[in-house]
Amino acid sequence: MKHPQQTIGDIGERETIARIVAVAPSSRNGDDAAVLGQPAPNSRTVVTTDMLVEGRHFRQDWSTPEEIGKRAILQNFADIEAMGARPVAAVLGLSAPESTPIDTVEGIARGVETQVAFYNAELVGGDITSGDILTLSVTAIGSLGGSAAPLTLDRARPGQQLVAAGRIGYSAAGLALLSEYGREAVPEELMPLVHAFVSPSLLPGRGVIARATGATCMTDNSDGLVADLGTIAGRSRVTIDLDPVAIAPDELQTQAGELLGVDPWTWILGGGEDHTLLATTARAVPSGFRPIGRVLKASSHGVLLGGETPAVTSGWVSF
């Protein structure tokens, strides 16, 4: 006879927190607040926050608890990297129904711990409360070393290259496959697209390397390629012309598009949540990046594709 799983309502707040701390330990976690180490000389602190809401950003029939935890950290650490900084710590706020199995919470904590450890960072605290929908809120803290300017959205300049670190359009293709088939029925050869949605990846240190080698402006592809680059174009008062050859759909995206009857360019131009870093530089292409376009003087269009208006200009919107 199968015994029912313990829930967070069964074991209560203190034991739930103890289970999270056991899975994601830190010597700084467990007090009223975490005390971080003294910042390195000539450095600044970078802070960002982001949320994941069940049914809006993830579904438990599509993602494992570990994937949900990893994704929550990655999308915050990508924002730290996009400033040219290094993630050093995170805090996690978790709201969940009392009926949530403790195994689910421990799985989320394992995913969080896996991701912060990959970045040589730590989960240093957080909070839990009951709620109607499983919701994660992460605040990430980073360190911006040296006196060089952060890679803000207003510092792209005509004559620079646009470079990218990571795939573009994979996450959106994965979401489309999950929406059509559910996780179990997606063809095995297309699962890399699914993995890009449920647990996107970004190599640590790409933002720091870009800043150190002369990049001036950076963002991550979270809301959609054209939408995010449009923000840079508007803030920097430039036009960005994408190279259609450099960002063309690959074999997997083409196969998925044929299967679903969707033009894969829709995913590349309008899909977000790849968390690919997008930077502008007048110097050599930084390690781990590739050129995908150029920065021009401002025109009537913020973003072009091979000199023409892109067929897709929309992206993710929160409301």
Coordinates of C-alpha atoms in Angstrom, one line a residue:
M1 CA 0.0 0.0 0.0
K2 CA 1.4 3.4 -1.0
H3 CA 1.6 5.8 1.8
P4 CA 0.5 9.4 1.1
Q5 CA 3.3 12.0 0.7
Q6 CA 3.9 14.4 3.5
T7 CA 2.9 17.9 2.6
I8 CA 4.3 21.3 3.9
G9 CA 1.0 21.6 5.7
D10 CA 1.7 18.4 7.6
I11 CA 5.2 19.3 8.7
G12 CA 4.8 23.1 9.2
E13 CA 6.9 26.1 8.4
R14 CA 10.0 25.4 10.6
E15 CA 10.5 21.9 9.4
T16 CA 9.9 22.9 5.7
I17 CA 12.7 25.6 6.1
A18 CA 14.9 23.0 7.8
R19 CA 14.4 20.7 4.8
I20 CA 15.3 23.5 2.4
V21 CA 18.4 24.5 4.3
A22 CA 19.5 20.8 4.5
V23 CA 19.4 20.5 0.7
A24 CA 20.9 24.0 0.1
P25 CA 23.2 24.6 3.0
S26 CA 25.1 27.8 3.7
S27 CA 26.9 29.1 6.8
R28 CA 25.2 32.4 6.2
N29 CA 21.6 31.0 6.1
G30 CA 19.4 30.5 9.1
D31 CA 19.6 33.8 11.0
D32 CA 17.4 36.9 10.8
A33 CA 19.4 38.1 7.8
A34 CA 22.5 36.9 5.9
V35 CA 25.7 38.9 6.4
L36 CA 27.7 38.9 3.2
G37 CA 31.5 39.2 3.1
Q38 CA 33.2 42.5 2.6
P39 CA 33.1 43.5 -1.1
A40 CA 36.5 43.5 -2.9
P41 CA 38.1 46.9 -3.2
N42 CA 36.9 49.0 -6.1
S43 CA 33.8 46.9 -6.6
R44 CA 30.0 47.6 -6.6
T45 CA 27.0 45.5 -5.5
V46 CA 24.5 44.5 -8.2
V47 CA 20.9 43.4 -7.2
T48 CA 18.0 42.0 -9.2
T49 CA 14.8 40.1 -8.5
D50 CA 12.4 38.0 -10.6
M51 CA 9.4 35.8 -10.0
L52 CA 8.0 32.5 -11.4
V53 CA 4.3 31.8 -11.0
E54 CA 2.8 28.4 -11.7
G55 CA 0.6 28.4 -14.7
R56 CA 2.2 31.6 -15.9
H57 CA 5.9 30.8 -16.1
F58 CA 5.9 27.0 -15.6
R59 CA 3.7 23.9 -15.2
Q60 CA 4.5 21.0 -12.9
D61 CA 3.4 18.5 -15.6
W62 CA 6.1 19.9 -17.9
S63 CA 8.9 20.7 -15.4
T64 CA 10.4 18.7 -12.5
P65 CA 10.9 20.5 -9.2
E66 CA 14.6 20.5 -9.8
E67 CA 14.2 22.2 -13.2
I68 CA 11.9 24.9 -11.6
G69 CA 14.5 25.7 -9.0
K70 CA 17.4 25.8 -11.5
R71 CA 15.4 28.1 -13.8
A72 CA 14.5 30.5 -11.0
I73 CA 18.1 31.0 -10.3
L74 CA 19.3 31.1 -13.9
Q75 CA 17.0 33.9 -15.0
N76 CA 18.1 36.0 -12.1
F77 CA 21.8 35.3 -12.5
A78 CA 21.5 36.0 -16.2
D79 CA 20.5 39.6 -15.3
I80 CA 23.5 39.9 -13.0
E81 CA 25.7 38.6 -15.9
A82 CA 24.1 41.1 -18.3
M83 CA 25.5 44.0 -16.2
G84 CA 29.0 42.5 -16.6
A85 CA 28.9 41.3 -12.9
R86 CA 29.5 38.0 -11.1
P87 CA 26.6 36.4 -9.1
V88 CA 27.6 35.7 -5.5
A89 CA 24.4 35.0 -3.6
A90 CA 20.6 34.5 -3.8
V91 CA 17.6 34.6 -1.5
L92 CA 14.4 32.6 -2.2
G93 CA 10.9 33.5 -1.4
L94 CA 8.5 30.6 -1.8
S95 CA 4.7 30.6 -1.6
A96 CA 2.8 27.3 -2.0
P97 CA -0.5 25.6 -1.1
E98 CA -0.4 23.7 2.1
S99 CA -1.1 20.5 0.1
T100 CA 2.3 20.8 -1.7
P101 CA 4.3 17.7 -1.1
I102 CA 7.5 18.3 0.8
D103 CA 9.3 16.3 -1.9
T104 CA 8.4 19.1 -4.4
V105 CA 9.9 21.8 -2.1
E106 CA 13.0 19.7 -1.5
G107 CA 13.3 19.2 -5.3
I108 CA 13.1 22.9 -5.9
A109 CA 15.8 23.4 -3.3
R110 CA 18.0 20.9 -5.0
G111 CA 17.6 22.7 -8.3
V112 CA 18.4 26.0 -6.6
E113 CA 21.5 24.5 -4.9
T114 CA 22.7 22.9 -8.1
Q115 CA 22.5 26.2 -10.0
V116 CA 24.0 28.5 -7.4
A117 CA 26.9 26.0 -6.9
F118 CA 27.5 26.0 -10.6
Y119 CA 28.1 29.7 -10.3
N120 CA 30.2 29.4 -7.1
A121 CA 27.4 31.3 -5.3
E122 CA 25.2 30.5 -2.3
L123 CA 21.5 30.5 -1.3
V124 CA 21.8 32.7 1.8
G125 CA 18.2 33.0 3.0
G126 CA 14.6 33.5 2.1
D127 CA 11.1 33.1 3.3
I128 CA 8.1 30.7 2.9
T129 CA 4.4 31.2 3.2
S130 CA 1.2 29.5 2.3
G131 CA -0.6 30.6 -0.9
D132 CA -3.0 29.5 -3.6
I133 CA -0.4 29.1 -6.3
L134 CA 3.2 27.8 -6.2
T135 CA 5.3 31.0 -6.6
L136 CA 9.0 31.5 -6.4
S137 CA 10.6 34.9 -6.0
V138 CA 14.4 35.1 -6.2
T139 CA 16.6 38.1 -5.4
A140 CA 20.2 37.7 -6.7
I141 CA 23.2 39.7 -5.5
G142 CA 26.3 40.2 -7.7
S143 CA 29.7 41.9 -7.6
L144 CA 30.8 44.3 -10.3
G145 CA 34.6 44.5 -10.1
G146 CA 36.8 47.3 -11.2
S147 CA 36.1 50.9 -12.3
A148 CA 34.8 50.2 -15.8
A149 CA 31.1 51.1 -16.4
P150 CA 28.4 48.5 -16.0
L151 CA 27.0 47.2 -19.3
T152 CA 23.8 49.3 -19.3
L153 CA 21.2 49.5 -22.0
D154 CA 22.1 53.0 -23.1
R155 CA 25.7 52.5 -24.2
A156 CA 25.4 50.9 -27.6
R157 CA 27.1 53.0 -30.3
P158 CA 27.0 53.1 -34.1
G159 CA 29.9 51.1 -35.6
Q160 CA 29.8 48.4 -33.0
Q161 CA 29.1 44.7 -33.5
L162 CA 26.2 42.9 -31.9
V163 CA 27.4 39.6 -30.3
A164 CA 25.6 36.8 -28.6
A165 CA 26.5 34.0 -26.1
G166 CA 23.9 31.2 -26.2
R167 CA 21.1 29.9 -28.4
I168 CA 18.3 32.0 -29.8
G169 CA 14.7 30.7 -30.2
Y170 CA 15.3 27.3 -28.5
S171 CA 13.1 28.0 -25.5
A172 CA 10.2 29.3 -27.5
A173 CA 10.4 26.2 -29.7
G174 CA 10.4 24.0 -26.6
L175 CA 7.3 25.8 -25.2
A176 CA 5.5 25.3 -28.5
L177 CA 6.3 21.5 -28.4
L178 CA 5.1 21.2 -24.8
S179 CA 1.9 23.1 -25.6
E180 CA 1.1 20.8 -28.5
Y181 CA 2.3 17.4 -27.1
G182 CA 3.0 17.6 -23.4
R183 CA 6.4 16.4 -22.2
E184 CA 5.9 12.6 -22.7
A185 CA 4.9 12.8 -26.3
V186 CA 7.6 15.2 -27.7
P187 CA 9.9 13.3 -30.2
E188 CA 13.1 12.4 -28.4
E189 CA 15.3 14.1 -31.0
L190 CA 13.6 17.4 -30.2
M191 CA 14.0 17.2 -26.5
P192 CA 17.0 19.7 -26.5
L193 CA 14.4 22.3 -27.4
V194 CA 12.2 21.3 -24.4
H195 CA 15.2 21.3 -22.1
A196 CA 16.0 24.9 -23.2
F197 CA 12.5 26.0 -22.0
V198 CA 12.3 24.0 -18.7
S199 CA 15.9 24.6 -17.7
P200 CA 17.8 27.2 -19.8
S201 CA 21.5 27.4 -19.4
L202 CA 24.2 30.0 -19.5
L203 CA 27.9 29.5 -18.9
P204 CA 29.1 31.5 -15.8
G205 CA 31.4 34.4 -16.4
R206 CA 30.3 35.4 -19.9
G207 CA 29.2 38.8 -18.8
V208 CA 32.4 39.5 -16.9
I209 CA 34.5 38.4 -19.9
A210 CA 32.5 40.7 -22.3
R211 CA 33.0 43.7 -20.0
A212 CA 36.7 43.0 -19.5
T213 CA 37.2 42.8 -23.2
G214 CA 35.5 46.1 -24.1
A215 CA 31.8 45.5 -24.5
T216 CA 29.8 48.6 -23.5
C217 CA 26.1 47.4 -23.5
M218 CA 24.4 44.1 -22.7
T219 CA 21.1 42.5 -22.0
D220 CA 19.8 38.9 -21.9
N221 CA 17.2 37.5 -24.3
S222 CA 14.3 37.1 -21.8
D223 CA 11.3 38.9 -23.5
G224 CA 12.2 38.2 -27.2
L225 CA 15.1 39.0 -29.4
V226 CA 13.5 41.9 -31.3
A227 CA 11.8 43.2 -28.1
D228 CA 15.0 43.1 -26.0
L229 CA 17.1 44.6 -28.8
G230 CA 14.4 47.2 -29.3
T231 CA 14.9 48.3 -25.8
I232 CA 18.6 48.8 -26.3
A233 CA 18.0 50.6 -29.6
G234 CA 15.5 53.0 -27.9
R235 CA 17.7 53.6 -24.8
S236 CA 20.9 54.1 -26.9
R237 CA 19.2 55.9 -29.8
V238 CA 20.6 53.6 -32.4
T239 CA 19.3 51.0 -34.9
I240 CA 20.4 47.4 -34.6
D241 CA 20.6 45.3 -37.9
L242 CA 20.5 41.6 -37.3
D243 CA 22.4 39.3 -39.7
P244 CA 19.8 36.7 -41.0
V245 CA 22.5 34.2 -41.8
A246 CA 24.0 34.3 -38.3
I247 CA 20.6 33.7 -36.5
A248 CA 18.9 31.5 -39.1
P249 CA 16.9 28.5 -37.7
D250 CA 19.1 25.4 -37.2
E251 CA 18.1 21.8 -38.1
L252 CA 16.3 21.2 -34.8
Q253 CA 14.2 24.4 -35.0
T254 CA 13.4 23.7 -38.7
Q255 CA 12.3 20.1 -37.9
A256 CA 10.1 21.4 -35.0
G257 CA 8.6 24.1 -37.2
E258 CA 7.7 21.5 -39.9
L259 CA 6.1 19.3 -37.3
L260 CA 4.0 22.0 -35.8
G261 CA 3.3 24.0 -38.9
V262 CA 5.1 27.1 -37.5
D263 CA 7.7 29.3 -39.1
P264 CA 10.7 28.9 -36.8
W265 CA 11.6 32.6 -37.4
T266 CA 8.7 33.3 -35.1
W267 CA 10.6 31.7 -32.2
I268 CA 13.9 33.3 -33.1
L269 CA 12.6 36.8 -33.4
G270 CA 9.7 36.8 -30.9
G271 CA 10.5 34.0 -28.5
G272 CA 12.2 34.8 -25.2
E273 CA 13.5 33.0 -22.1
D274 CA 16.7 31.7 -23.7
H275 CA 18.6 34.1 -21.5
T276 CA 21.2 34.4 -24.2
L277 CA 23.5 37.4 -23.5
L278 CA 23.4 40.1 -26.2
A279 CA 26.2 42.6 -26.2
T280 CA 27.7 45.4 -28.3
T281 CA 31.4 45.9 -28.7
A282 CA 33.8 47.8 -31.0
R283 CA 36.6 45.3 -30.2
A284 CA 37.3 41.6 -30.9
V285 CA 34.4 39.2 -30.3
P286 CA 34.6 38.1 -26.6
S287 CA 35.3 34.4 -25.9
G288 CA 32.1 32.4 -25.9
F289 CA 30.3 34.9 -28.1
R290 CA 29.6 35.1 -31.8
P291 CA 28.7 38.1 -34.1
I292 CA 25.0 38.3 -35.0
G293 CA 24.6 41.9 -36.2
R294 CA 25.7 45.5 -36.2
V295 CA 24.8 48.8 -34.6
L296 CA 23.9 51.6 -36.9
K297 CA 22.9 55.2 -36.6
A298 CA 19.3 55.7 -35.5
S299 CA 16.6 55.3 -38.2
S300 CA 12.8 55.0 -38.1
H301 CA 13.2 51.4 -37.1
G302 CA 14.9 50.3 -33.9
V303 CA 15.6 46.7 -35.1
L304 CA 16.2 45.4 -38.6
L305 CA 16.8 42.0 -40.1
G306 CA 19.1 42.2 -43.0
G307 CA 18.2 45.8 -43.5
E308 CA 14.4 45.1 -43.6
T309 CA 11.7 45.3 -41.0
P310 CA 11.4 42.0 -39.2
A311 CA 8.2 40.0 -39.7
V312 CA 7.9 39.5 -35.9
T313 CA 8.4 42.4 -33.6
S314 CA 6.4 41.3 -30.5
G315 CA 7.6 39.4 -27.5
W316 CA 6.7 38.4 -24.0
V317 CA 4.5 40.8 -22.0
S318 CA 3.6 40.4 -18.3
F319 CA 0.1 41.8 -18.5

